[in-house]
């Protein structure tokens, strides 16, 4: 009897160890521990044994049962590990294949640069105003102190719709429109499309400007320098040298051209900056008393500065684009780079 | 303007090297680049008439460096013979010609100029012609005063008449071109013919030549506005017209004449007749301005001492006297009469010579006034974010279109805003819609082997209006063709429903439901494959005719919406929270065969109408040809629905679909 129990135990453990799948392991479990298993039969026949042998054989059978269960458990863990490994191996994919889903689009580089510039001024406290792209001659020129038949009028080659209606050549008309309607203090930026009769590598008949002005009772030329220096440093880098140099615009006086150190050579002189080391970025100045007069302000009581910049030019400098046409050709190979 | 440094040194001394000099001038407002061989290239600003000469640049150098200008020595030796009787001048329009001066030089030998003169002109970028013309160019360049020499023998009766041209009058100018004149043009004439366009160019008929013996030398002040108009009208911009256009130095008219006469006589061994004719209209009065040093400092944000201001103004040639209560009385030199008219002009002079770089950068003391967000601008930025997220790339096309764009799309050219002076006919009409621009973008990219094109644009469109200005309206439009997927492993191309998904997602993004959508009847859209959104715009498959005009081989889909209407729709739609449902929902399906032309939205609205408040949602989940299956979701807000209730409702809905819409139930 003892021998039989030992044999069953050994055989069961051997079979369990040799089983290669969870299914065959389950078969082994039924065979050796199931209702019809030899071990269970033995246990059932315990009553037929002499009473003094019963405890001994009983405990032997129980020991064998526990040993078999233990073997089943550990084999199951091993087999589950193997099966998981096989499944993982079967599920292996090429992780370098392309992803699913639609290709994301991108915003136009001009939109990106304009957004950046707007954001800087909005944080400074400016607000956005807009005006029509087709303007009257008054708002585009006369109101801005750009007199007819003055050489300065030639600074803007103009598309005309009718005699006194034109495509705005700059965003400056917004200055007049806003000041006519509102009293100071004013801090305004005016982004938008502008038009000039020019077309070459650096001129497009359509381009974008960001205009801005600040009017209050004691705005100084020093404030103009402060605000624009802050803007340019945020736009081009905190360390970039900035310089203000006298210039002429009919609607500002004194007027200043604002340069930053060349983005390519950082001031040493190269082809991009025409060997000067500087790039012209902004036109600016203190608003001319004649402009204040045109909108009914008292130039003795308020002062202010105005500025304007070409967003296309800034985008070209920022991204190293050498031909402005690329911005309007809309070649997707170009646009997808941004 | 080219300025040889050695010539500049004849007029002013300075210690600065060429590079430094260019820098100093640039930082004082005369943008200057140093060219090879010690030549400065000076860019003169439109308000600085006084700087169009070596002398003008020298005056700037003197003001910046504090070195005094050198005096120019010359002496005009006159012969005993008087000018009166040998030439006569009559200025008939003193408005257009306020000052006209003449000298006569006899016995001139016209020939080659001496080497020194030739070299000077050559280094300044001027061509040597003969000793007479070269002298006039020399003084034009040095002093900024244009001069003109006539061959006296070719001027009838030696009688010079300054007048407006007669209608249709003609002249052949020195460049050999015939010019047709109008009465807006001021001419120099003799009793028979026009001999020059005043201030712009001389005539070939009175040109100095090798046979010339007697010269009538002209020096004048022409009305800048008149010269500007003439120069534009005739498309003729000359060294002389530039100076007159900006305005020459009133006093320089005489100095220039005297110096030129002296030099011509010297080089051509001629005799300058005694005296000069000077026809003056209204004579120029000196201009005196008041400057408040306190005002200057207040505006600039500086503390420049009054003494420093006086010193700067004096160096620039102004006469300065101290007046009452700290004010300065400033007299403008004649060569600055064109641009110094007000106190602010003087403040600018002080600022630029003081140096912009010495003015401290500050932040505005009163803080900023901007308070309001621009909601339209924010909305447009949001549209950009939404559409790029939906796989569309933003483009920027010109606002101008050409007739071809209209022909190819069939959009009417009649009601467009037209540019009177376009650069090209292809950019002559303001766009009434964004679609033609997008079609051009698609064609451009298709021609570069690009099959998958997903683009959009946000921009203004233009339409004529009864007001003075045309109507401008912001639109947003998109164009889709090809596969939207990142990977070519994923199959599928944009179709009507893909486009509609993009449109619906856009509405979702701006936070509102699209208004009523119905089948469109629009020449831009393929019939039966396009839709109109009430008050917003259209979307769908491009009409096959247009498709063919652009030679697109794959189907093209587009949308064009009024962005301003979208903004208003989004702005009106206030978001509000609805409590989450607390009781479970139950779904029931209905499968059916649909009669032809029965629209989904009719089925859905019938389900809602019949189902009432118990129907939470209804949507198609299977569709093939005329067979469709719809799912209906039932829910009660306050309790769990019973099987019986739902069965009754479902039956009512099915009955309505069968009876009202003539669907046939499946199985």
mmCIF file of N, CA and C in Angstrom, chain A residues 219-269:
data_model
loop_
_atom_site.group_PDB
_atom_site.id
_atom_site.type_symbol
_atom_site.label_atom_id
_atom_site.label_comp_id
_atom_site.label_asym_id
_atom_site.label_seq_id
_atom_site.Cartn_x
_atom_site.Cartn_y
_atom_site.Cartn_z
ATOM 1 N N UNK A 219 4.195 110.763 -22.689
ATOM 2 C CA UNK A 219 5.000 109.727 -23.314
ATOM 3 C C UNK A 219 6.235 110.376 -23.931
ATOM 4 N N UNK A 220 7.397 109.784 -23.716
ATOM 5 C CA UNK A 220 8.643 110.374 -24.218
ATOM 6 C C UNK A 220 9.305 109.474 -25.258
ATOM 7 N N UNK A 221 10.305 110.060 -25.906
ATOM 8 C CA UNK A 221 11.126 109.299 -26.845
ATOM 9 C C UNK A 221 11.848 108.176 -26.095
ATOM 10 N N UNK A 222 12.190 108.425 -24.831
ATOM 11 C CA UNK A 222 12.803 107.386 -23.997
ATOM 12 C C UNK A 222 11.870 106.199 -23.833
ATOM 13 N N UNK A 223 10.559 106.469 -23.713
ATOM 14 C CA UNK A 223 9.576 105.386 -23.599
ATOM 15 C C UNK A 223 9.518 104.570 -24.885
ATOM 16 N N UNK A 224 9.597 105.282 -26.010
ATOM 17 C CA UNK A 224 9.632 104.595 -27.309
ATOM 18 C C UNK A 224 10.796 103.611 -27.314
ATOM 19 N N UNK A 225 11.970 104.111 -26.870
ATOM 20 C CA UNK A 225 13.149 103.241 -26.846
ATOM 21 C C UNK A 225 12.936 102.063 -25.899
ATOM 22 N N UNK A 226 12.349 102.337 -24.748
ATOM 23 C CA UNK A 226 12.146 101.286 -23.751
ATOM 24 C C UNK A 226 11.238 100.173 -24.266
ATOM 25 N N UNK A 227 10.089 100.560 -24.796
ATOM 26 C CA UNK A 227 9.103 99.566 -25.234
ATOM 27 C C UNK A 227 9.624 98.761 -26.425
ATOM 28 N N UNK A 228 10.225 99.456 -27.391
ATOM 29 C CA UNK A 228 10.666 98.745 -28.591
ATOM 30 C C UNK A 228 11.894 97.873 -28.313
ATOM 31 N N UNK A 229 12.769 98.333 -27.408
ATOM 32 C CA UNK A 229 13.920 97.501 -27.043
ATOM 33 C C UNK A 229 13.422 96.224 -26.381
ATOM 34 N N UNK A 230 12.468 96.378 -25.489
ATOM 35 C CA UNK A 230 11.893 95.222 -24.815
ATOM 36 C C UNK A 230 11.293 94.244 -25.822
ATOM 37 N N UNK A 231 10.530 94.790 -26.769
ATOM 38 C CA UNK A 231 9.919 93.934 -27.796
ATOM 39 C C UNK A 231 10.999 93.176 -28.590
ATOM 40 N N UNK A 232 11.988 93.913 -29.064
ATOM 41 C CA UNK A 232 12.992 93.288 -29.935
ATOM 42 C C UNK A 232 13.814 92.237 -29.186
ATOM 43 N N UNK A 233 14.085 92.495 -27.916
ATOM 44 C CA UNK A 233 14.840 91.519 -27.119
ATOM 45 C C UNK A 233 14.014 90.246 -26.960
ATOM 46 N N UNK A 234 12.699 90.402 -26.749
ATOM 47 C CA UNK A 234 11.865 89.210 -26.598
ATOM 48 C C UNK A 234 11.755 88.456 -27.916
ATOM 49 N N UNK A 235 11.766 89.213 -28.989
ATOM 50 C CA UNK A 235 11.584 88.601 -30.314
ATOM 51 C C UNK A 235 12.881 87.960 -30.812
ATOM 52 N N UNK A 236 13.993 88.624 -30.600
ATOM 53 C CA UNK A 236 15.251 88.171 -31.209
ATOM 54 C C UNK A 236 16.268 87.645 -30.196
ATOM 55 N N UNK A 237 15.996 87.760 -28.900
ATOM 56 C CA UNK A 237 16.939 87.261 -27.904
ATOM 57 C C UNK A 237 17.396 88.377 -26.985
ATOM 58 N N UNK A 238 17.490 88.074 -25.715
ATOM 59 C CA UNK A 238 17.774 89.097 -24.708
ATOM 60 C C UNK A 238 19.122 89.772 -24.913
ATOM 61 N N UNK A 239 20.055 89.063 -25.531
ATOM 62 C CA UNK A 239 21.410 89.611 -25.632
ATOM 63 C C UNK A 239 21.617 90.452 -26.891
ATOM 64 N N UNK A 240 20.608 90.459 -27.786
ATOM 65 C CA UNK A 240 20.805 91.131 -29.074
ATOM 66 C C UNK A 240 20.972 92.637 -28.911
ATOM 67 N N UNK A 241 22.090 93.186 -29.426
ATOM 68 C CA UNK A 241 22.203 94.646 -29.433
ATOM 69 C C UNK A 241 21.121 95.271 -30.320
ATOM 70 N N UNK A 242 20.607 96.406 -29.871
ATOM 71 C CA UNK A 242 19.557 97.131 -30.587
ATOM 72 C C UNK A 242 20.031 98.571 -30.745
ATOM 73 N N UNK A 243 19.798 99.176 -31.907
ATOM 74 C CA UNK A 243 20.167 100.599 -32.007
ATOM 75 C C UNK A 243 19.052 101.417 -32.649
ATOM 76 N N UNK A 244 18.967 102.661 -32.251
ATOM 77 C CA UNK A 244 17.975 103.602 -32.776
ATOM 78 C C UNK A 244 18.718 104.657 -33.564
ATOM 79 N N UNK A 245 18.237 104.893 -34.788
ATOM 80 C CA UNK A 245 18.971 105.838 -35.629
ATOM 81 C C UNK A 245 17.972 106.775 -36.295
ATOM 82 N N UNK A 246 18.360 108.055 -36.422
ATOM 83 C CA UNK A 246 17.421 109.039 -36.958
ATOM 84 C C UNK A 246 16.947 108.663 -38.358
ATOM 85 N N UNK A 247 15.694 108.926 -38.627
ATOM 86 C CA UNK A 247 15.162 108.629 -39.941
ATOM 87 C C UNK A 247 14.059 109.633 -40.236
ATOM 88 N N UNK A 248 13.307 109.376 -41.275
ATOM 89 C CA UNK A 248 12.236 110.303 -41.622
ATOM 90 C C UNK A 248 10.973 109.547 -41.985
ATOM 91 N N UNK A 249 9.885 109.870 -41.321
ATOM 92 C CA UNK A 249 8.549 109.456 -41.726
ATOM 93 C C UNK A 249 7.668 110.685 -41.553
ATOM 94 N N UNK A 250 6.789 110.938 -42.491
ATOM 95 C CA UNK A 250 5.996 112.168 -42.404
ATOM 96 C C UNK A 250 5.111 112.203 -41.158
ATOM 97 N N UNK A 251 4.754 111.044 -40.610
ATOM 98 C CA UNK A 251 3.802 111.034 -39.503
ATOM 99 C C UNK A 251 4.448 110.953 -38.136
ATOM 100 N N UNK A 252 5.783 110.957 -38.102
ATOM 101 C CA UNK A 252 6.455 110.982 -36.798
ATOM 102 C C UNK A 252 7.579 111.997 -36.828
ATOM 103 N N UNK A 253 7.862 112.543 -35.662
ATOM 104 C CA UNK A 253 8.979 113.477 -35.532
ATOM 105 C C UNK A 253 9.300 113.666 -34.056
ATOM 106 N N UNK A 254 10.487 113.397 -33.568
ATOM 107 C CA UNK A 254 11.581 112.778 -34.304
ATOM 108 C C UNK A 254 11.244 111.336 -34.706
ATOM 109 N N UNK A 255 11.870 110.905 -35.809
ATOM 110 C CA UNK A 255 11.641 109.553 -36.306
ATOM 111 C C UNK A 255 12.879 108.699 -36.070
ATOM 112 N N UNK A 256 12.671 107.427 -35.901
ATOM 113 C CA UNK A 256 13.812 106.537 -35.684
ATOM 114 C C UNK A 256 13.626 105.228 -36.421
ATOM 115 N N UNK A 257 14.704 104.789 -37.016
ATOM 116 C CA UNK A 257 14.757 103.454 -37.595
ATOM 117 C C UNK A 257 15.383 102.598 -36.501
ATOM 118 N N UNK A 258 14.819 101.418 -36.274
ATOM 119 C CA UNK A 258 15.375 100.581 -35.212
ATOM 120 C C UNK A 258 16.018 99.344 -35.832
ATOM 121 N N UNK A 259 17.285 99.131 -35.488
ATOM 122 C CA UNK A 259 18.040 98.006 -36.036
ATOM 123 C C UNK A 259 18.367 97.011 -34.921
ATOM 124 N N UNK A 260 18.446 95.733 -35.280
ATOM 125 C CA UNK A 260 19.028 94.767 -34.348
ATOM 126 C C UNK A 260 20.279 94.201 -35.002
ATOM 127 N N UNK A 261 21.205 93.725 -34.167
ATOM 128 C CA UNK A 261 22.429 93.124 -34.697
ATOM 129 C C UNK A 261 22.028 91.969 -35.602
ATOM 130 N N UNK A 262 22.736 91.848 -36.715
ATOM 131 C CA UNK A 262 22.400 90.871 -37.748
ATOM 132 C C UNK A 262 22.239 89.468 -37.158
ATOM 133 N N UNK A 263 21.147 88.801 -37.543
ATOM 134 C CA UNK A 263 20.861 87.471 -37.002
ATOM 135 C C UNK A 263 21.856 86.432 -37.506
ATOM 136 N N UNK A 264 22.529 86.748 -38.600
ATOM 137 C CA UNK A 264 23.449 85.775 -39.201
ATOM 138 C C UNK A 264 24.868 85.947 -38.650
ATOM 139 N N UNK A 265 25.360 87.202 -38.667
ATOM 140 C CA UNK A 265 26.760 87.425 -38.297
ATOM 141 C C UNK A 265 26.879 88.093 -36.934
ATOM 142 N N UNK A 266 25.751 88.441 -36.340
ATOM 143 C CA UNK A 266 25.718 89.104 -35.040
ATOM 144 C C UNK A 266 26.592 90.362 -34.993
ATOM 145 N N UNK A 267 26.608 91.119 -36.081
ATOM 146 C CA UNK A 267 27.266 92.418 -36.032
ATOM 147 C C UNK A 267 28.604 92.489 -36.731
ATOM 148 N N UNK A 268 29.108 91.335 -37.177
ATOM 149 C CA UNK A 268 30.435 91.363 -37.816
ATOM 150 C C UNK A 268 30.358 91.908 -39.240
ATOM 151 N N UNK A 269 29.210 91.752 -39.860
ATOM 152 C CA UNK A 269 29.072 92.173 -41.257
ATOM 153 C C UNK A 269 29.055 90.973 -42.172
#
